[in-house]
Coordinates of N, CA and C in Angstrom, one line a residue:
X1 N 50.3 -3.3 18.9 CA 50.4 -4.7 18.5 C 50.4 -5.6 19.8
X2 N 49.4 -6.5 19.4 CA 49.2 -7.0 21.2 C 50.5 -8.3 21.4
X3 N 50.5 -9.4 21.9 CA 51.3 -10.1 22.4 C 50.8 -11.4 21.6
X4 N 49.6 -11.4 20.9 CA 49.1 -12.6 20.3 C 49.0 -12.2 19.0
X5 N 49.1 -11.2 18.6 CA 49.7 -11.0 16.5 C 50.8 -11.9 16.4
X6 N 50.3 -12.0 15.2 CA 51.3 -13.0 14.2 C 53.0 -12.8 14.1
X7 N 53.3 -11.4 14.4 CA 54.2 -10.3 13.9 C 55.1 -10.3 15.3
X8 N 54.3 -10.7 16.2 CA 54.9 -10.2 17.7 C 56.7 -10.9 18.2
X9 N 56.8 -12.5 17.5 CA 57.9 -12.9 18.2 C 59.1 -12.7 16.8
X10 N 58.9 -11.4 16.1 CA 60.0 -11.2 15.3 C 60.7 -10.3 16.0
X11 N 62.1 -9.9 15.7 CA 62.6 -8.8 16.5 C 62.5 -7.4 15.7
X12 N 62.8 -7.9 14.7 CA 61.9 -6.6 13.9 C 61.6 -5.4 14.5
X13 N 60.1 -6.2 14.8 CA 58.8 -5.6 15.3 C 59.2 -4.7 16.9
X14 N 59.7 -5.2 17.2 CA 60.4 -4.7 18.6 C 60.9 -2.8 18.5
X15 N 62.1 -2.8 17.3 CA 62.3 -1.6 16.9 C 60.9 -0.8 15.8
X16 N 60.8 -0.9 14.9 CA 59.1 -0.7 14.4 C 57.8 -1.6 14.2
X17 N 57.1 -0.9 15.7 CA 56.0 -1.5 16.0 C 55.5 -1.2 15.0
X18 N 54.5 -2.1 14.3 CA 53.2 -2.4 13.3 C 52.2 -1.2 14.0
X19 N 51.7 -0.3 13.2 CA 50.9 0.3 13.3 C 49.2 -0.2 13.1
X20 N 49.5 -1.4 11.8 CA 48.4 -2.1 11.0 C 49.1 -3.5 11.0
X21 N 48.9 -4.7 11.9 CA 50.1 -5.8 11.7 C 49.3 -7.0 11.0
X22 N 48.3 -6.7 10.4 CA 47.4 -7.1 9.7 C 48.0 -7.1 7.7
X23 N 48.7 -5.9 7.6 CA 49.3 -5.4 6.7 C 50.5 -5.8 6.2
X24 N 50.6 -6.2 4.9 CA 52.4 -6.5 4.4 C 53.2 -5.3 4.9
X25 N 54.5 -5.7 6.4 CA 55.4 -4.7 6.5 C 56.7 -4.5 5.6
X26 N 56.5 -3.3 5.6 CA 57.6 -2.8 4.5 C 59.1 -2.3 5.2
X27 N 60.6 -3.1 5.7 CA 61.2 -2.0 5.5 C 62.6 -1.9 4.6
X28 N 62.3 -0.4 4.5 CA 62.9 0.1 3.2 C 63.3 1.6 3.1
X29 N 63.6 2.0 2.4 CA 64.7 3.3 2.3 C 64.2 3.8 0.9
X30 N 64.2 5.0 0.5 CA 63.8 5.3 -0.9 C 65.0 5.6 -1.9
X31 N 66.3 4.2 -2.2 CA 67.1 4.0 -2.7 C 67.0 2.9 -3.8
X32 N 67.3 3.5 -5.1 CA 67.1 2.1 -6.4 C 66.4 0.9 -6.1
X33 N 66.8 0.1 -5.1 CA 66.4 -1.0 -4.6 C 65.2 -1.1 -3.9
X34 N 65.5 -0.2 -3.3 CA 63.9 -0.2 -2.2 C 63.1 0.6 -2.9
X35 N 63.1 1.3 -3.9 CA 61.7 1.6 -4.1 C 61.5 0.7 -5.2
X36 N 61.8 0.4 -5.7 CA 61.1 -1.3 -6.5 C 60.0 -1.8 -5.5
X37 N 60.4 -2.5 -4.8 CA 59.1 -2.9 -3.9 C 58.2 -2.3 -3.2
X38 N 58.3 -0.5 -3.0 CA 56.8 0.3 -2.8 C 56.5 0.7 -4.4
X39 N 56.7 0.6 -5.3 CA 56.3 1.1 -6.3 C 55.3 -0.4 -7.0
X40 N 55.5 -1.7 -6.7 CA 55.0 -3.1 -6.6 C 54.4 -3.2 -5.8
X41 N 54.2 -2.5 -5.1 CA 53.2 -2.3 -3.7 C 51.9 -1.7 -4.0
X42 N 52.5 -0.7 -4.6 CA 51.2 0.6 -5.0 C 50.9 0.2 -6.9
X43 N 51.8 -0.4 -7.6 CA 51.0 -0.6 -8.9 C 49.7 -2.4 -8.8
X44 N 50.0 -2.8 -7.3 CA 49.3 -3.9 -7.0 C 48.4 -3.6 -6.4
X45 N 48.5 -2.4 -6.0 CA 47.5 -1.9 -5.4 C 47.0 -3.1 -3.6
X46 N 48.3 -3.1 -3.1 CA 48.2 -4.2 -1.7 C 48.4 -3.1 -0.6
X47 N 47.4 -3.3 0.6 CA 48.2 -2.7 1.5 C 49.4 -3.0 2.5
X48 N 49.7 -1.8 2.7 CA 51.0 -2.2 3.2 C 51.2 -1.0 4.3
X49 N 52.2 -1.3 5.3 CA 52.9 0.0 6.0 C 54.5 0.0 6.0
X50 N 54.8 0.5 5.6 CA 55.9 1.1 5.5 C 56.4 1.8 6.9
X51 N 58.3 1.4 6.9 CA 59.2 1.7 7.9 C 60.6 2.0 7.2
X52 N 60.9 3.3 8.0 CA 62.4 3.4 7.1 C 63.5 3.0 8.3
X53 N 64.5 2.6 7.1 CA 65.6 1.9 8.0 C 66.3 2.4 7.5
X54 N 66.9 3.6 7.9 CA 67.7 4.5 7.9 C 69.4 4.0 8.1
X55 N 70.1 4.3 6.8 CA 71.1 4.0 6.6 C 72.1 4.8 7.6
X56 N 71.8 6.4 7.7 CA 72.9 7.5 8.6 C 73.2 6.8 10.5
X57 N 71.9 5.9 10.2 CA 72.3 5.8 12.3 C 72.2 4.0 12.0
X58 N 72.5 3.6 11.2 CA 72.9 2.1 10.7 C 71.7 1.3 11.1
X59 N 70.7 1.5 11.1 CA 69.3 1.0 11.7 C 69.6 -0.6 10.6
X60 N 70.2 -0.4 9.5 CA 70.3 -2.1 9.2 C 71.4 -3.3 9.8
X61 N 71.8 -2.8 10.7 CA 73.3 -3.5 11.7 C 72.8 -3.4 12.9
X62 N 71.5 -3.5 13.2 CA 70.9 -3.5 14.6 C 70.3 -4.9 14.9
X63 N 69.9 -5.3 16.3 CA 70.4 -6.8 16.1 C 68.9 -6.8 15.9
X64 N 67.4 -5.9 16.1 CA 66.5 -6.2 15.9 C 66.6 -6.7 14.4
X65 N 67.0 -5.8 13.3 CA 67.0 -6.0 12.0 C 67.4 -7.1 11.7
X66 N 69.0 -7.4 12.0 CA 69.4 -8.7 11.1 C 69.1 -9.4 12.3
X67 N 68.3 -10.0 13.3 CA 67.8 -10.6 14.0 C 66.6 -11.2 13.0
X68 N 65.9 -10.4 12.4 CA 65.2 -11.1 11.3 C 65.2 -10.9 9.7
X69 N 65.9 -10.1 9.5 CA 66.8 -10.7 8.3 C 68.4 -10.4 8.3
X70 N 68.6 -11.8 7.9 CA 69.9 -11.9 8.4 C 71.6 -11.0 7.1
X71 N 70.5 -10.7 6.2 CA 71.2 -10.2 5.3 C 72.0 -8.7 5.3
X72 N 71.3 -8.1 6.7 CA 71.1 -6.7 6.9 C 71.1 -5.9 5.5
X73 N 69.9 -5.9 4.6 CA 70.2 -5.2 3.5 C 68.5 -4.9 3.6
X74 N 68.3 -3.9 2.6 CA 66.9 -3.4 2.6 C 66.7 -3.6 0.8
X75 N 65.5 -3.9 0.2 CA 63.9 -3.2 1.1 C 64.0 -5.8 1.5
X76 N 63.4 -5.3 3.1 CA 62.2 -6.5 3.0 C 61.3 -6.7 3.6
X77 N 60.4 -7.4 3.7 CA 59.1 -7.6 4.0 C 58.3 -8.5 4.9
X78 N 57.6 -8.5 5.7 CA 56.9 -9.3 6.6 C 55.6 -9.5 6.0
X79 N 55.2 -10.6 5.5 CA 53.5 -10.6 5.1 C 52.5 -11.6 6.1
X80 N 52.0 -11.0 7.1 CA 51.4 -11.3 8.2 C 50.4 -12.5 7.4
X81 N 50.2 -12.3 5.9 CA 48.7 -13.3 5.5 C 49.9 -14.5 4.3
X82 N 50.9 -14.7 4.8 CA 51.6 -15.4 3.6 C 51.0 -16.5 3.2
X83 N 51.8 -18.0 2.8 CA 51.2 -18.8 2.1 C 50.8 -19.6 3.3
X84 N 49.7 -20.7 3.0 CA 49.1 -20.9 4.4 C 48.7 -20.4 5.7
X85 N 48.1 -19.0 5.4 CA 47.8 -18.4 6.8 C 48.8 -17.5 7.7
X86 N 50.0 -18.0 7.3 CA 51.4 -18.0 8.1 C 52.1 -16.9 7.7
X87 N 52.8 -16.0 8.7 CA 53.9 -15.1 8.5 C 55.6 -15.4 7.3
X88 N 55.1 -14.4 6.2 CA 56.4 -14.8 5.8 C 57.6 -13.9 5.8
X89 N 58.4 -14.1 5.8 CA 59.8 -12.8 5.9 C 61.1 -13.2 4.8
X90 N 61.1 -11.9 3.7 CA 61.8 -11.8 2.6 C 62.1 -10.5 2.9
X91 N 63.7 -11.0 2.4 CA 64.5 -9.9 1.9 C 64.9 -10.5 0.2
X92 N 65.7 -9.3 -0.1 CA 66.1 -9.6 -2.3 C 65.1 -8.8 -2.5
X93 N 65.2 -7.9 -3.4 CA 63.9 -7.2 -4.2 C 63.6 -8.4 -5.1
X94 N 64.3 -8.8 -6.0 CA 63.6 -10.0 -6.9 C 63.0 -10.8 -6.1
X95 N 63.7 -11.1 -5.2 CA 62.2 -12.4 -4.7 C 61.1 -11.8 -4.4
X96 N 61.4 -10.6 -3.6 CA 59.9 -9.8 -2.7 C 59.0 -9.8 -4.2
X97 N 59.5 -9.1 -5.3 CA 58.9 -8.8 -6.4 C 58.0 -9.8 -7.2
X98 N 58.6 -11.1 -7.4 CA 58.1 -12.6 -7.4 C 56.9 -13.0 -6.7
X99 N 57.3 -12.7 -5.5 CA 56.2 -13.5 -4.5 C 54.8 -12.1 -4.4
X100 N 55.4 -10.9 -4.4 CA 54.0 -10.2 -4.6 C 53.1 -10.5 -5.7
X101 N 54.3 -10.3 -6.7 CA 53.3 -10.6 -7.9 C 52.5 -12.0 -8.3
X102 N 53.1 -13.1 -7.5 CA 52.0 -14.3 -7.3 C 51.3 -14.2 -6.4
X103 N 51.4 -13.6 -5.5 CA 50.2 -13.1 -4.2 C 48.9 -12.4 -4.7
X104 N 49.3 -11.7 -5.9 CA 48.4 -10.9 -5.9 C 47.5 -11.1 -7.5
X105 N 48.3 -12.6 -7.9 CA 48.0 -12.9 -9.4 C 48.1 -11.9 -10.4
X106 N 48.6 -10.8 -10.5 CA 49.2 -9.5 -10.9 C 49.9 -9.5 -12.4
X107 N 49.2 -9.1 -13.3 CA 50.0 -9.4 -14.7 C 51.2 -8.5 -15.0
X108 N 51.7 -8.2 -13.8 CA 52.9 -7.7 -13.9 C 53.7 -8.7 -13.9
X109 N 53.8 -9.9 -13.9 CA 54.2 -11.1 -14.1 C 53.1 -12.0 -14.8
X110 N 53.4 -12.2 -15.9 CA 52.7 -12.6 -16.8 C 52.3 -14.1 -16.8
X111 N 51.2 -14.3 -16.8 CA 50.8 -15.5 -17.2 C 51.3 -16.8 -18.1
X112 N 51.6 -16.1 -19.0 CA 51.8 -16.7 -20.4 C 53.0 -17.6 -19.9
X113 N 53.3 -18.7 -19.8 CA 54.8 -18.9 -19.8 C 56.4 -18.3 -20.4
X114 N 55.7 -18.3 -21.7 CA 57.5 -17.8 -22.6 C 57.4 -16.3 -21.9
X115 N 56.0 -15.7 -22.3 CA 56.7 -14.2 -21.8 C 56.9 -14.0 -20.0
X116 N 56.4 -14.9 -18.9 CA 56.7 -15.3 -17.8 C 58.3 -15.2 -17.7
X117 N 58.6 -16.2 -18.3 CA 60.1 -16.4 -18.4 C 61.0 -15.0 -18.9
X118 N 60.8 -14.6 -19.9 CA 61.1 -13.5 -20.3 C 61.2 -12.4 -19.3
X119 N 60.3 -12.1 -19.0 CA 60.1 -10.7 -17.7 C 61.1 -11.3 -16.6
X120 N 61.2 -12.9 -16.4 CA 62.3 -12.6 -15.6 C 64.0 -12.8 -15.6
X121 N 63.7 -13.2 -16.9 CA 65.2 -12.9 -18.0 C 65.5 -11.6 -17.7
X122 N 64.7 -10.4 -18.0 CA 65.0 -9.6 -17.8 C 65.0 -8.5 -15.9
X123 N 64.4 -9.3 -15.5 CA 64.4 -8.7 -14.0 C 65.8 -9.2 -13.2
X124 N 66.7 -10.2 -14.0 CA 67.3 -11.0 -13.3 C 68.5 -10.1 -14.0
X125 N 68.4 -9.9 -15.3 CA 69.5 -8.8 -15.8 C 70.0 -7.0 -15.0
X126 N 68.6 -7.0 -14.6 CA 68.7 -5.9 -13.6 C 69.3 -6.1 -12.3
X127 N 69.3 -7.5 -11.8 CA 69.7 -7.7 -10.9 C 71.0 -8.1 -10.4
X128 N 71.3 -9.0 -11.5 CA 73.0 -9.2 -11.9 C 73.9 -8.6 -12.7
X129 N 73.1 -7.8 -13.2 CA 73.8 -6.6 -13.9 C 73.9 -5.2 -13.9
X130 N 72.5 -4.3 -13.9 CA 72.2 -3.3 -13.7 C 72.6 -2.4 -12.8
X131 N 72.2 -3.0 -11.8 CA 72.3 -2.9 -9.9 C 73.8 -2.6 -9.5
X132 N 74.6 -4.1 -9.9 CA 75.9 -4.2 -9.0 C 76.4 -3.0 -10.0
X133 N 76.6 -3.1 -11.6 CA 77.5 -2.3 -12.3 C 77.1 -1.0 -12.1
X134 N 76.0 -0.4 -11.9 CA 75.5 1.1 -11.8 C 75.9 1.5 -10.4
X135 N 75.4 0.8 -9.5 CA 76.0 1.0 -7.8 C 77.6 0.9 -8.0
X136 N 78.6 0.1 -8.9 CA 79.8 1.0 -8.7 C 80.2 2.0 -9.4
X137 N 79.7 2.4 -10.3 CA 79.7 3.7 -10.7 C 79.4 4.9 -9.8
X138 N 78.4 5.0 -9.0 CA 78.1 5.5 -8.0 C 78.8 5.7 -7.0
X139 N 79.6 4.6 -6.6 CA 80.6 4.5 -5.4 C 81.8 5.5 -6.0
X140 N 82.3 5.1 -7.2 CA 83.7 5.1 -7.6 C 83.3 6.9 -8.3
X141 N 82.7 7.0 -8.5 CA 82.2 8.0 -9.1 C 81.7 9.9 -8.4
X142 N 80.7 9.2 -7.4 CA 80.2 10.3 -6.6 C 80.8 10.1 -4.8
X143 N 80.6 8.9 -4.2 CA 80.8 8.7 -3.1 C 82.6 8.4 -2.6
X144 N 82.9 7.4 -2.0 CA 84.2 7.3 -1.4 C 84.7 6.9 -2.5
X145 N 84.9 6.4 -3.6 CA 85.9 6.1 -4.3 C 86.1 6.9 -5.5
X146 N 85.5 8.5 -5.5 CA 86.0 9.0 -6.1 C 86.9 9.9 -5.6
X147 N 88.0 9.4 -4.7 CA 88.6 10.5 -4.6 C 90.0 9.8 -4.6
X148 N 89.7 8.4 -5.7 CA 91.2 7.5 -5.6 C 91.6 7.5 -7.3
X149 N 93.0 8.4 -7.0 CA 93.7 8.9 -8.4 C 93.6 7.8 -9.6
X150 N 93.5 6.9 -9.0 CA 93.6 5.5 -10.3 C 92.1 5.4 -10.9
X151 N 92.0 6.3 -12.1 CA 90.7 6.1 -12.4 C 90.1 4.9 -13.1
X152 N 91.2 3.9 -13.6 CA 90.8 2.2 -13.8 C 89.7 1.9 -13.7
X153 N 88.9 1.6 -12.0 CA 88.1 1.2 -12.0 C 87.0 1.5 -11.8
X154 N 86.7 3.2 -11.5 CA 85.6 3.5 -12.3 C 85.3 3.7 -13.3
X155 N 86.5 3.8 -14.9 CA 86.2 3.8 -16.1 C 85.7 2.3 -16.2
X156 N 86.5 1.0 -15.8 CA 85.8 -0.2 -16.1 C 84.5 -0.4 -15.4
X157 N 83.5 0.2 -14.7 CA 82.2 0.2 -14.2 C 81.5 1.1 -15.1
X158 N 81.9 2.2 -15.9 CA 81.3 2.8 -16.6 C 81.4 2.2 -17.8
X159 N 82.4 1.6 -18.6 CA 82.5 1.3 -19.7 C 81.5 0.4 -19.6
X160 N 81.4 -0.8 -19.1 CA 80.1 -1.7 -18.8 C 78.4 -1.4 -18.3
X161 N 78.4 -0.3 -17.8 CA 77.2 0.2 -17.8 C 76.5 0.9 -18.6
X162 N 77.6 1.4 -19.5 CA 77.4 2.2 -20.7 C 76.8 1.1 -21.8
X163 N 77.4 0.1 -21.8 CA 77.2 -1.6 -22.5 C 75.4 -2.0 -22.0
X164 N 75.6 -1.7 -20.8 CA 73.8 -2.4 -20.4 C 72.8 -1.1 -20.9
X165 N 73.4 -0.6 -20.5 CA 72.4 1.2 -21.2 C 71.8 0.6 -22.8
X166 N 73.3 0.2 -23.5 CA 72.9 0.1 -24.5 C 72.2 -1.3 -25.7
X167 N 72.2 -1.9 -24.4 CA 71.5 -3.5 -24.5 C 69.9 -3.1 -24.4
X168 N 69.8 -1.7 -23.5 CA 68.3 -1.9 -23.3 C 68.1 -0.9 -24.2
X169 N 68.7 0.2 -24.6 CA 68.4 0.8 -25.6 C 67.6 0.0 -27.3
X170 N 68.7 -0.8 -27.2 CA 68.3 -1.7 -28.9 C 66.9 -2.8 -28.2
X171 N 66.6 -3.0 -26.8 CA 65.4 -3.7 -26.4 C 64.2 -3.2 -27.0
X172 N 64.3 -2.1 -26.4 CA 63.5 -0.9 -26.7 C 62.8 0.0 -27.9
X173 N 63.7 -0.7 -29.2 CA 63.5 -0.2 -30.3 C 62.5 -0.7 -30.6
X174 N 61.1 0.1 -30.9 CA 59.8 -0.9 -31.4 C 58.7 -1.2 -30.0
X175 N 59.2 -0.6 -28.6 CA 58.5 -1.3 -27.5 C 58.0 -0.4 -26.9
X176 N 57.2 -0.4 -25.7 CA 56.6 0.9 -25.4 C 57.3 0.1 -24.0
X177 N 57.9 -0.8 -23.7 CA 57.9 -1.4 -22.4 C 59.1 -2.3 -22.5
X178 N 60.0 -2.4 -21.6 CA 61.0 -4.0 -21.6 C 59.9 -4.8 -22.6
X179 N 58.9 -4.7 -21.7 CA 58.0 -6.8 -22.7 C 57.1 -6.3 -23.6
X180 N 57.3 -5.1 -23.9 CA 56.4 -4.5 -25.2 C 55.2 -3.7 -24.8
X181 N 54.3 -4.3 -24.9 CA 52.8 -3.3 -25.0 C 52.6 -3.2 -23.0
X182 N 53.6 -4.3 -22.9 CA 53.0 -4.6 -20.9 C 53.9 -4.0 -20.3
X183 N 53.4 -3.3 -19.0 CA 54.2 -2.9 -17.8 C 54.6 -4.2 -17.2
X184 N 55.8 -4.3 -16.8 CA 55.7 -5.6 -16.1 C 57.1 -5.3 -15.0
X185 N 57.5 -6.4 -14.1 CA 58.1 -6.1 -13.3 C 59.2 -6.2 -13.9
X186 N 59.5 -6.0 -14.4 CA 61.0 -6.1 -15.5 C 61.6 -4.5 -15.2
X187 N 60.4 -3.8 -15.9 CA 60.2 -2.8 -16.0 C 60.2 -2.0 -14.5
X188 N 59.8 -2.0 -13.3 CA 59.4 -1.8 -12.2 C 61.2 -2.2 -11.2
X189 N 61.5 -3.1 -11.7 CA 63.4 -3.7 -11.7 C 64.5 -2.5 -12.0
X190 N 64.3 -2.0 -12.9 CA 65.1 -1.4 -14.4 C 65.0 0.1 -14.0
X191 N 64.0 0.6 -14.5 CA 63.6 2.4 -14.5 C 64.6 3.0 -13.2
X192 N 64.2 2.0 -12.0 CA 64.5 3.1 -10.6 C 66.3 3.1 -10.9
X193 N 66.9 2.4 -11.4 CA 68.5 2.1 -11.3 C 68.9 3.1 -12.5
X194 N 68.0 3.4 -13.9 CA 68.5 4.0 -15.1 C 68.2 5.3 -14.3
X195 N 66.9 5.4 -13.6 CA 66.7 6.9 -13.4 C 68.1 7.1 -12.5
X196 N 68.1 6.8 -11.1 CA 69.3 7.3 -10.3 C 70.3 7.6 -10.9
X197 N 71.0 6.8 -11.9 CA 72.4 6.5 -12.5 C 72.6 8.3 -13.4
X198 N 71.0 8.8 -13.6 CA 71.2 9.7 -14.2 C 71.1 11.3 -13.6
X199 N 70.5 11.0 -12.3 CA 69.8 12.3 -11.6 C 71.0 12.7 -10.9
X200 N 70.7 14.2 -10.8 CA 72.0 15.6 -9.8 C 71.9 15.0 -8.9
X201 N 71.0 13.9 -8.1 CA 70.5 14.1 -6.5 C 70.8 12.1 -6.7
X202 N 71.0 11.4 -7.4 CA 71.3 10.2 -7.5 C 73.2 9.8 -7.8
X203 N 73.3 9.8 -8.7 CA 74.9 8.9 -8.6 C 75.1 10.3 -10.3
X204 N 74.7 11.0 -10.2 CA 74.9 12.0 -11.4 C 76.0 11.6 -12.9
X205 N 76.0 10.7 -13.1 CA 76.5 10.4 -13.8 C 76.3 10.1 -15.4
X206 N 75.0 11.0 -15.7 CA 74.4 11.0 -17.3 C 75.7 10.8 -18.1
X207 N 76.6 12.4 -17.6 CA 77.6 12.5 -19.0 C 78.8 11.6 -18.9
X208 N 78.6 11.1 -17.7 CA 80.1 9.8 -18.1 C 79.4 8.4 -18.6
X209 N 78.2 8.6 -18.4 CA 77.8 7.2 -19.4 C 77.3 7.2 -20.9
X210 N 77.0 8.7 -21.2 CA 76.9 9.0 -22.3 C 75.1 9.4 -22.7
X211 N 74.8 9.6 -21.4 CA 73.1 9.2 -21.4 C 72.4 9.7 -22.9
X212 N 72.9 11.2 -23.4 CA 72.5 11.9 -24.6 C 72.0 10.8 -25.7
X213 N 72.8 9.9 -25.5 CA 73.2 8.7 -26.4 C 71.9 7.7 -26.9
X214 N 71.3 7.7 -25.5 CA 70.6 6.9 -25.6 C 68.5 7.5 -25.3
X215 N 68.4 7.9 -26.9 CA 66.7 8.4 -26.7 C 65.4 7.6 -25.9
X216 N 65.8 6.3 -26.8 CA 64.9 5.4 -26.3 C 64.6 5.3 -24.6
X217 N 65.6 4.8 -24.2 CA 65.6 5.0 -22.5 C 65.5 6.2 -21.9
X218 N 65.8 7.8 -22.8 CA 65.0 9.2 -21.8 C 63.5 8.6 -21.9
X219 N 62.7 8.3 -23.5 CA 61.5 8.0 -23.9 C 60.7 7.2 -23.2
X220 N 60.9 6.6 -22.2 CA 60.5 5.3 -21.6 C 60.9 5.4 -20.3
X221 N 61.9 5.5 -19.4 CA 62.0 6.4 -18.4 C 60.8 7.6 -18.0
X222 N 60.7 8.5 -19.3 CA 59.7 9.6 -18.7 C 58.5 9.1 -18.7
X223 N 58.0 8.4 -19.8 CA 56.5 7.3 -19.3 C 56.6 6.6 -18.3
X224 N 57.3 6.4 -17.6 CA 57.7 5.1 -16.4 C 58.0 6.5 -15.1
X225 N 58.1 7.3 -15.0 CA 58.1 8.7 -14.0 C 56.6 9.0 -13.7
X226 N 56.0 9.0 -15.1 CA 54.5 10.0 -15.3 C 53.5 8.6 -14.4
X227 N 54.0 7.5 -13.9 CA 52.8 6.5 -13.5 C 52.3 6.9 -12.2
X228 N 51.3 7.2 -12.0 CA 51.0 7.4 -10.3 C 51.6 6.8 -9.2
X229 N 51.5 5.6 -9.3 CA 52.0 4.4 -8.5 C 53.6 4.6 -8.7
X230 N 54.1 4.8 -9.5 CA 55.8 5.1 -9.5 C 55.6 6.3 -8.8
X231 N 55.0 7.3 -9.3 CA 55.4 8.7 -8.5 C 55.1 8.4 -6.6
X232 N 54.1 8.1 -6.6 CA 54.0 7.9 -4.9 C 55.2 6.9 -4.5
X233 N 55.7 5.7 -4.8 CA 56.2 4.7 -4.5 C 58.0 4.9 -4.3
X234 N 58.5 6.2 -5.3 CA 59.3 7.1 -5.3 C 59.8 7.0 -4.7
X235 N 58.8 7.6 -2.9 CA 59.4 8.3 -1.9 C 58.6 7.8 -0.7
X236 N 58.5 6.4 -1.2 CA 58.3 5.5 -0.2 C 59.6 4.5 0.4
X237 N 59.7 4.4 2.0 CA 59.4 5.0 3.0 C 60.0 6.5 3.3
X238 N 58.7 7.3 3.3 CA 59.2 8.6 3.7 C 60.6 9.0 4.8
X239 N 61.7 9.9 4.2 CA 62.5 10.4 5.1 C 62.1 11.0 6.0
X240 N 62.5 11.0 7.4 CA 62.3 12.0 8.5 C 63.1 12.9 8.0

């Protein structure tokens, strides 16, 4: 990266140099969150390079990181070609998710108005609901707070995500998709948080939310696994 790229006076860039700074940079971790935006990456078919910011050596509390995003949280993004010519820098999966999909006019966000609206009724449900309630389940459940005798508040994080499980279950009745016949980012929002919530190697917690329970979401989950673009996007940015 020379000294006159667009990319050069972020600090970012300092800790991972752009290989391609021509390219939307990616950094991200291949955690619920972050792979939403390589998996919107790869069903947009945009290029991009990818950087992991590795949670074990705190690569998001480094001052290069929240030097330019100040949220220290992953996945976000540098797009060297943003609006007007100009470098943009986003963090929030929902937003990154938004502004790709108008970047790239992408009917993963739909044209239509009502169903526009809709996909993000529901992207926003993932976001205020899915996310926080499934991530404490996960905490309270597999990580540090399972090992505190008061089981209160991980039954109240499960009792409520058992509730969204089953919000999207009755969605789903009749749909091949959250918005029906369309993949959309609703859907690209949604999958990566139901899948973890349920995997040995994610927050393992099928049988305390009752997963058996719910066909529609195995049924639609495994179609949402089998997409090429989800399967590569997976395990994007690759672990060292």
């Amino acid at each position: 990266m020379t000294q006159n790229s667009p990319l050069a006076g972020y600090s970012v860039t300092r800790k991972w140099p752009p290989r391609h700074p021509g390219r939307i940079q990616l950094y991200s971790l291949p955690t619920p969150n972050g792979v939403k935006v390589s998996i919107a990456l790869e069903e947009m078919q945009l290029p991009y390079e990818a950087h992991l910011v590795s949670f074990e050596t705190h690569d998001q509390l480094t001052p290069e990181f929240v030097g330019t995003f100040p949220n220290n949280k992953i996945p976000a993004i540098i797009d060297p070609q943003g609006p007007g010519g100009k470098p943009l820098v986003l963090f929030e999966s929902g937003a990154i998710l938004i502004y790709l999909a108008e970047k790239s006019a992408s009917p993963l966000l739909p044209a239509d108005p009502v169903a526009r609206y809709e996909t993000l009724q529901w992207l926003m449900f993932q976001m205020g609901g899915v996310g926080p309630m499934f991530g404490q389940v996960g905490f309270f459940h597999k990580y540090g707070g399972k090992d505190f005798e008061d089981k209160r508040p991980r039954d109240r994080y499960v009792h409520e995500s058992r509730r969204l499980l089953g919000v999207l279950e009755q969605r789903l009745q009749g749909r091949e998709w959250i918005m029906g016949d369309s993949f959309t980012l609703a859907d690209i929002a949604i999958w990566p948080w139901v899948r973890n919530i349920t995997l040995p190697t994610g927050y393992n917690a099928g049988e305390l939310v009752g997963w058996n329970n719910f066909p529609e979401l195995q049924r639609v989950l495994g179609a949402f696994e089998a997409r090429p673009a989800v399967q590569k996007g997976l395990n994007v940015p690759l672990r060292g």
